[in-house]
Amino acid sequence: MTADAFIFWFLSLITLGSALSVMLLANPVYSALSLVMTMVGISALFVTLGAYFIAGVQLIVYAGAVMVLFVMVLMLFDLRAELQAFSRGQISGALKLATVGALAGLIGGALLLSAGNVAEPSMAEAAKLPPDASKALGIVLFTRHIFGFEALGVLLLVIAIGTVALARAKGGTHAKH
Amino acid sequence: MPSTDVFTTITLQHYLVLSAALFMIGLTGVLLRRNVIVIMMCIELMLNAVNLSFIAFSKFSGRIDGQIMVFFVLTIAAAEAAVGLALIVCIFKRFREVNIRFFEHLKG
């Protein structure tokens, strides 16, 4: 077994295990910690795929900023007694699981059907992606996708203003009484 | 003796199956859990699964555009988490509860 195959199986085991514990653990704090582990595993998978810049951004944005936000909100609430962590209805629960199973079957079938059609990368195609793709990523981001980048900046500004407005509004988090 | 290529050579399909499994776990969590914060976490999980398949396609087709898309998705996900958590704090202030059982009737 080669090294990269071993690394892939190890990382996928960690990622799937911690993703399962996000879903299954009744205590939300444990769920948040498992989610951090999942993010780190996915970031390592990005490294194995050669996307170093995206892996770093994933670590900083998700495992750093977003998870700090989640844990802060969890700390604001008093969640000692978590009653009824899961949906209770037997029939609706079975229906939901059947929905998930049907979607899994669809995706699995699509993967099986497309297994022969997805072309393996030829050497010429693989050569197009440089070993360190960060420079190419920056060039493409600031030339071909510059409009999307600017729109993203506007969106972040709107989000920041909207969150403050949400906090100051009547019934919001920091409303004046 | 059966071939062990499935375990020793990692192809695009491996990453796609892993991404699909992560997406399914997130979807199950969104459907089955009752805590709003855990539901948000499962949504983040589903977004990450999609990111993984974007990066895998980008690597195996030799084009950089998948990574651009992941960059956009990451930013949108961070913004969505900020707004969603602010809304959850508002809901918690009003209902004193984060279990979705208690606020299924939102009337102004």
Tab-separated table of C-alpha atoms in Angstrom:
chain	number	residue	atom	x	y	z
A	1	MET	CA	0.000	0.000	0.000
A	2	THR	CA	1.415	3.327	-1.053
A	3	ALA	CA	1.747	6.260	1.309
A	4	ASP	CA	-0.898	8.469	-0.283
A	5	ALA	CA	-3.453	5.659	-0.257
A	6	PHE	CA	-2.767	5.103	3.435
A	7	ILE	CA	-3.095	8.844	4.125
A	8	PHE	CA	-6.387	8.993	2.212
A	9	TRP	CA	-7.919	6.075	4.113
A	10	PHE	CA	-6.686	7.402	7.456
A	11	LEU	CA	-8.048	10.905	6.806
A	12	SER	CA	-11.371	9.652	5.484
A	13	LEU	CA	-11.746	7.450	8.571
A	14	ILE	CA	-11.124	10.440	10.857
A	15	THR	CA	-13.411	12.728	8.840
A	16	LEU	CA	-16.288	10.272	8.627
A	17	GLY	CA	-15.986	9.295	12.290
A	18	SER	CA	-16.035	12.852	13.549
A	19	ALA	CA	-18.848	13.768	11.123
A	20	LEU	CA	-20.890	10.883	12.534
A	21	SER	CA	-20.237	12.092	16.058
A	22	VAL	CA	-21.370	15.623	15.074
A	23	MET	CA	-24.686	14.069	14.153
A	24	LEU	CA	-24.999	11.508	16.948
A	25	LEU	CA	-23.701	13.154	20.132
A	26	ALA	CA	-26.495	14.669	22.212
A	27	ASN	CA	-24.350	17.384	23.824
A	28	PRO	CA	-23.968	20.345	21.395
A	29	VAL	CA	-20.520	21.212	22.790
A	30	TYR	CA	-19.241	17.759	21.840
A	31	SER	CA	-20.845	18.229	18.428
A	32	ALA	CA	-18.937	21.499	17.990
A	33	LEU	CA	-15.633	19.869	18.954
A	34	SER	CA	-16.275	16.994	16.525
A	35	LEU	CA	-17.061	19.558	13.826
A	36	VAL	CA	-13.637	21.163	14.421
A	37	MET	CA	-12.056	17.715	13.952
A	38	THR	CA	-14.037	17.223	10.729
A	39	MET	CA	-12.872	20.606	9.393
A	40	VAL	CA	-9.252	19.760	10.153
A	41	GLY	CA	-9.655	16.388	8.399
A	42	ILE	CA	-11.195	17.991	5.320
A	43	SER	CA	-8.430	20.585	5.273
A	44	ALA	CA	-5.845	17.780	5.312
A	45	LEU	CA	-7.720	16.117	2.440
A	46	PHE	CA	-7.415	19.422	0.525
A	47	VAL	CA	-3.653	19.242	1.117
A	48	THR	CA	-3.552	15.718	-0.357
A	49	LEU	CA	-5.374	17.127	-3.405
A	50	GLY	CA	-2.766	19.856	-3.833
A	51	ALA	CA	-5.017	22.796	-2.894
A	52	TYR	CA	-2.719	24.324	-0.300
A	53	PHE	CA	-4.199	27.828	-0.285
A	54	ILE	CA	-7.754	26.530	0.090
A	55	ALA	CA	-6.599	24.226	2.885
A	56	GLY	CA	-5.128	27.162	4.775
A	57	VAL	CA	-8.229	29.274	4.245
A	58	GLN	CA	-10.371	26.360	5.388
A	59	LEU	CA	-8.369	26.075	8.607
A	60	ILE	CA	-8.461	29.823	9.303
A	61	VAL	CA	-12.071	30.522	8.329
A	62	TYR	CA	-13.797	27.335	9.497
A	63	ALA	CA	-11.719	25.837	12.286
A	64	GLY	CA	-10.873	29.343	13.440
A	65	ALA	CA	-13.567	31.949	12.893
A	66	VAL	CA	-16.802	30.031	12.315
A	67	MET	CA	-16.201	27.512	15.085
A	68	VAL	CA	-15.322	30.274	17.556
A	69	LEU	CA	-18.661	31.856	16.624
A	70	PHE	CA	-20.480	28.553	17.230
A	71	VAL	CA	-18.820	27.936	20.580
A	72	MET	CA	-19.484	31.536	21.682
A	73	VAL	CA	-23.186	31.152	20.899
A	74	LEU	CA	-23.238	27.807	22.714
A	75	MET	CA	-21.707	29.511	25.742
A	76	LEU	CA	-24.411	32.193	25.678
A	77	PHE	CA	-27.096	29.548	26.075
A	78	ASP	CA	-27.581	27.426	29.144
A	79	LEU	CA	-27.719	23.972	27.611
A	80	ARG	CA	-27.160	21.707	30.558
A	81	ALA	CA	-30.376	19.793	30.079
A	82	GLU	CA	-30.663	18.734	26.463
A	83	LEU	CA	-34.033	17.048	26.310
A	84	GLN	CA	-35.053	15.280	23.150
A	85	ALA	CA	-31.986	15.770	20.996
A	86	PHE	CA	-33.523	13.791	18.140
A	87	SER	CA	-36.832	13.950	16.344
A	88	ARG	CA	-39.353	11.803	18.155
A	89	GLY	CA	-41.974	10.604	15.651
A	90	GLN	CA	-41.439	7.020	14.517
A	91	ILE	CA	-43.145	7.358	11.135
A	92	SER	CA	-41.661	10.745	10.276
A	93	GLY	CA	-38.233	9.527	11.426
A	94	ALA	CA	-38.490	6.472	9.181
A	95	LEU	CA	-39.647	8.732	6.333
A	96	LYS	CA	-36.662	11.031	6.833
A	97	LEU	CA	-34.230	8.125	6.890
A	98	ALA	CA	-35.888	6.728	3.756
A	99	THR	CA	-35.412	10.124	2.071
A	100	VAL	CA	-31.728	10.113	2.966
A	101	GLY	CA	-31.429	6.524	1.726
A	102	ALA	CA	-33.118	7.385	-1.564
A	103	LEU	CA	-30.791	10.350	-2.153
A	104	ALA	CA	-27.785	8.189	-1.231
A	105	GLY	CA	-28.962	5.575	-3.710
A	106	LEU	CA	-29.350	8.212	-6.433
A	107	ILE	CA	-25.867	9.615	-5.862
A	108	GLY	CA	-24.348	6.134	-5.619
A	109	GLY	CA	-26.074	5.094	-8.832
A	110	ALA	CA	-24.885	8.233	-10.593
A	111	LEU	CA	-21.322	7.549	-9.441
A	112	LEU	CA	-21.519	3.938	-10.607
A	113	LEU	CA	-22.957	4.915	-14.000
A	114	SER	CA	-20.395	7.642	-14.538
A	115	ALA	CA	-17.448	5.533	-13.365
A	116	GLY	CA	-16.456	4.637	-16.901
A	117	ASN	CA	-17.285	8.011	-18.404
A	118	VAL	CA	-15.202	10.257	-16.174
A	119	ALA	CA	-11.974	10.553	-18.057
A	120	GLU	CA	-8.797	9.818	-16.167
A	121	PRO	CA	-6.502	12.834	-16.335
A	122	SER	CA	-4.037	12.532	-19.119
A	123	MET	CA	-0.505	13.730	-18.560
A	124	ALA	CA	-1.134	16.911	-20.566
A	125	GLU	CA	-4.140	17.811	-18.434
A	126	ALA	CA	-2.372	17.041	-15.182
A	127	ALA	CA	0.494	19.268	-16.267
A	128	LYS	CA	-1.875	22.216	-16.574
A	129	LEU	CA	-2.293	22.354	-12.795
A	130	PRO	CA	1.035	23.459	-11.335
A	131	PRO	CA	2.285	21.685	-8.182
A	132	ASP	CA	1.717	24.860	-6.180
A	133	ALA	CA	-1.598	26.091	-7.499
A	134	SER	CA	-1.809	29.175	-5.263
A	135	LYS	CA	-0.253	31.524	-7.817
A	136	ALA	CA	-2.482	30.256	-10.616
A	137	LEU	CA	-5.462	30.563	-8.255
A	138	GLY	CA	-4.662	34.204	-7.549
A	139	ILE	CA	-4.166	35.023	-11.227
A	140	VAL	CA	-7.458	33.431	-12.279
A	141	LEU	CA	-9.312	34.948	-9.311
A	142	PHE	CA	-8.196	38.484	-10.138
A	143	THR	CA	-8.654	38.260	-13.909
A	144	ARG	CA	-11.489	35.973	-14.967
A	145	HIS	CA	-13.490	36.009	-11.732
A	146	ILE	CA	-12.889	39.604	-10.665
A	147	PHE	CA	-16.597	40.482	-10.825
A	148	GLY	CA	-17.504	37.625	-8.489
A	149	PHE	CA	-14.739	38.677	-6.143
A	150	GLU	CA	-16.022	42.266	-5.980
A	151	ALA	CA	-19.609	41.068	-5.559
A	152	LEU	CA	-18.399	38.943	-2.657
A	153	GLY	CA	-16.915	42.034	-1.050
A	154	VAL	CA	-20.223	43.888	-1.402
A	155	LEU	CA	-22.041	40.857	0.033
A	156	LEU	CA	-19.759	40.795	3.079
A	157	LEU	CA	-20.396	44.514	3.669
A	158	VAL	CA	-24.168	43.954	3.436
A	159	ILE	CA	-23.898	40.982	5.811
A	160	ALA	CA	-21.946	43.011	8.362
A	161	ILE	CA	-24.486	45.861	8.270
A	162	GLY	CA	-27.389	43.390	8.355
A	163	THR	CA	-26.038	41.572	11.386
A	164	VAL	CA	-25.610	44.832	13.281
A	165	ALA	CA	-29.135	45.883	12.256
A	166	LEU	CA	-30.441	42.509	13.440
A	167	ALA	CA	-28.750	43.002	16.785
A	168	ARG	CA	-30.038	46.558	17.290
A	169	ALA	CA	-33.602	45.924	16.077
A	170	LYS	CA	-36.607	45.545	18.363
A	171	GLY	CA	-36.403	42.092	19.912
A	172	GLY	CA	-32.818	41.735	18.723
A	173	THR	CA	-29.829	40.718	20.747
A	174	HIS	CA	-28.826	44.244	21.836
A	175	ALA	CA	-32.182	46.027	21.710
A	176	LYS	CA	-32.715	48.969	24.028
A	177	HIS	CA	-35.446	48.230	26.530
B	1	MET	CA	-7.177	-13.568	-5.765
B	2	PRO	CA	-9.323	-10.453	-6.098
B	3	SER	CA	-7.658	-7.253	-7.116
B	4	THR	CA	-6.808	-4.802	-4.348
B	5	ASP	CA	-6.563	-1.807	-6.660
B	6	VAL	CA	-9.598	-0.273	-4.975
B	7	PHE	CA	-7.609	0.094	-1.777
B	8	THR	CA	-4.211	1.015	-3.150
B	9	THR	CA	-4.907	3.460	-5.975
B	10	ILE	CA	-6.917	6.533	-5.012
B	11	THR	CA	-9.052	7.807	-7.876
B	12	LEU	CA	-11.615	10.559	-8.302
B	13	GLN	CA	-14.369	8.107	-7.369
B	14	HIS	CA	-12.906	7.641	-3.883
B	15	TYR	CA	-13.132	11.330	-3.148
B	16	LEU	CA	-16.632	11.545	-4.641
B	17	VAL	CA	-17.874	8.660	-2.494
B	18	LEU	CA	-16.338	10.222	0.621
B	19	SER	CA	-17.954	13.557	-0.239
B	20	ALA	CA	-21.331	11.890	-0.793
B	21	ALA	CA	-21.071	10.092	2.549
B	22	LEU	CA	-20.275	13.358	4.352
B	23	PHE	CA	-23.208	15.048	2.621
B	24	MET	CA	-25.533	12.226	3.670
B	25	ILE	CA	-24.391	12.471	7.300
B	26	GLY	CA	-25.056	16.212	7.241
B	27	LEU	CA	-28.471	15.742	5.651
B	28	THR	CA	-29.443	13.121	8.230
B	29	GLY	CA	-28.401	15.493	10.990
B	30	VAL	CA	-30.433	18.367	9.541
B	31	LEU	CA	-33.504	16.137	9.283
B	32	LEU	CA	-33.230	14.320	12.614
B	33	ARG	CA	-31.747	16.754	15.137
B	34	ARG	CA	-33.915	19.195	17.055
B	35	ASN	CA	-31.279	21.653	18.298
B	36	VAL	CA	-31.008	24.687	16.004
B	37	ILE	CA	-27.270	25.094	16.558
B	38	VAL	CA	-26.571	21.447	15.715
B	39	ILE	CA	-28.703	21.855	12.577
B	40	MET	CA	-26.481	24.800	11.565
B	41	MET	CA	-23.402	22.652	12.186
B	42	CYS	CA	-24.803	19.916	9.942
B	43	ILE	CA	-25.430	22.507	7.196
B	44	GLU	CA	-21.752	23.495	7.459
B	45	LEU	CA	-20.905	19.808	7.132
B	46	MET	CA	-22.897	19.546	3.894
B	47	LEU	CA	-21.188	22.665	2.476
B	48	ASN	CA	-17.820	21.123	3.283
B	49	ALA	CA	-18.736	17.883	1.542
B	50	VAL	CA	-19.554	19.842	-1.620
B	51	ASN	CA	-16.248	21.721	-1.303
B	52	LEU	CA	-14.404	18.419	-1.156
B	53	SER	CA	-15.918	17.210	-4.408
B	54	PHE	CA	-15.168	20.591	-6.076
B	55	ILE	CA	-11.496	20.300	-5.109
B	56	ALA	CA	-11.368	16.663	-6.213
B	57	PHE	CA	-12.795	17.533	-9.640
B	58	SER	CA	-10.374	20.463	-9.888
B	59	LYS	CA	-7.423	18.187	-9.187
B	60	PHE	CA	-8.446	15.327	-11.444
B	61	SER	CA	-9.460	17.463	-14.410
B	62	GLY	CA	-6.473	19.779	-14.148
B	63	ARG	CA	-8.507	23.003	-14.050
B	64	ILE	CA	-8.254	25.646	-11.331
B	65	ASP	CA	-11.874	26.872	-11.515
B	66	GLY	CA	-13.072	24.374	-8.909
B	67	GLN	CA	-10.828	25.998	-6.337
B	68	ILE	CA	-12.260	29.433	-7.217
B	69	MET	CA	-15.734	28.063	-6.585
B	70	VAL	CA	-14.621	26.646	-3.231
B	71	PHE	CA	-13.209	30.060	-2.325
B	72	PHE	CA	-16.613	31.646	-2.989
B	73	VAL	CA	-18.466	28.917	-1.101
B	74	LEU	CA	-16.186	29.356	1.924
B	75	THR	CA	-16.915	33.080	2.059
B	76	ILE	CA	-20.658	32.629	1.655
B	77	ALA	CA	-20.649	29.913	4.342
B	78	ALA	CA	-18.890	32.184	6.819
B	79	ALA	CA	-21.419	34.977	6.136
B	80	GLU	CA	-24.297	32.513	6.437
B	81	ALA	CA	-22.997	31.247	9.778
B	82	ALA	CA	-22.755	34.806	11.110
B	83	VAL	CA	-26.304	35.748	10.096
B	84	GLY	CA	-27.751	32.377	11.135
B	85	LEU	CA	-26.200	32.515	14.574
B	86	ALA	CA	-27.426	36.088	15.080
B	87	LEU	CA	-30.935	34.911	14.189
B	88	ILE	CA	-30.601	31.981	16.585
B	89	VAL	CA	-29.612	34.333	19.402
B	90	CYS	CA	-32.696	36.473	18.619
B	91	ILE	CA	-34.912	33.369	18.692
B	92	PHE	CA	-33.359	32.216	21.945
B	93	LYS	CA	-33.998	35.606	23.538
B	94	ARG	CA	-37.651	35.388	22.566
B	95	PHE	CA	-38.458	31.732	23.275
B	96	ARG	CA	-35.780	30.811	25.860
B	97	GLU	CA	-35.254	27.575	23.941
B	98	VAL	CA	-33.119	26.260	21.069
B	99	ASN	CA	-35.186	23.135	20.397
B	100	ILE	CA	-37.151	23.629	17.166
B	101	ARG	CA	-40.123	21.861	18.763
B	102	PHE	CA	-40.908	25.051	20.693
B	103	PHE	CA	-41.002	27.591	17.905
B	104	GLU	CA	-42.740	25.947	15.006
B	105	HIS	CA	-45.291	28.758	14.937
B	106	LEU	CA	-43.412	31.989	14.178
B	107	LYS	CA	-45.980	34.790	14.142
B	108	GLY	CA	-44.235	38.138	14.148
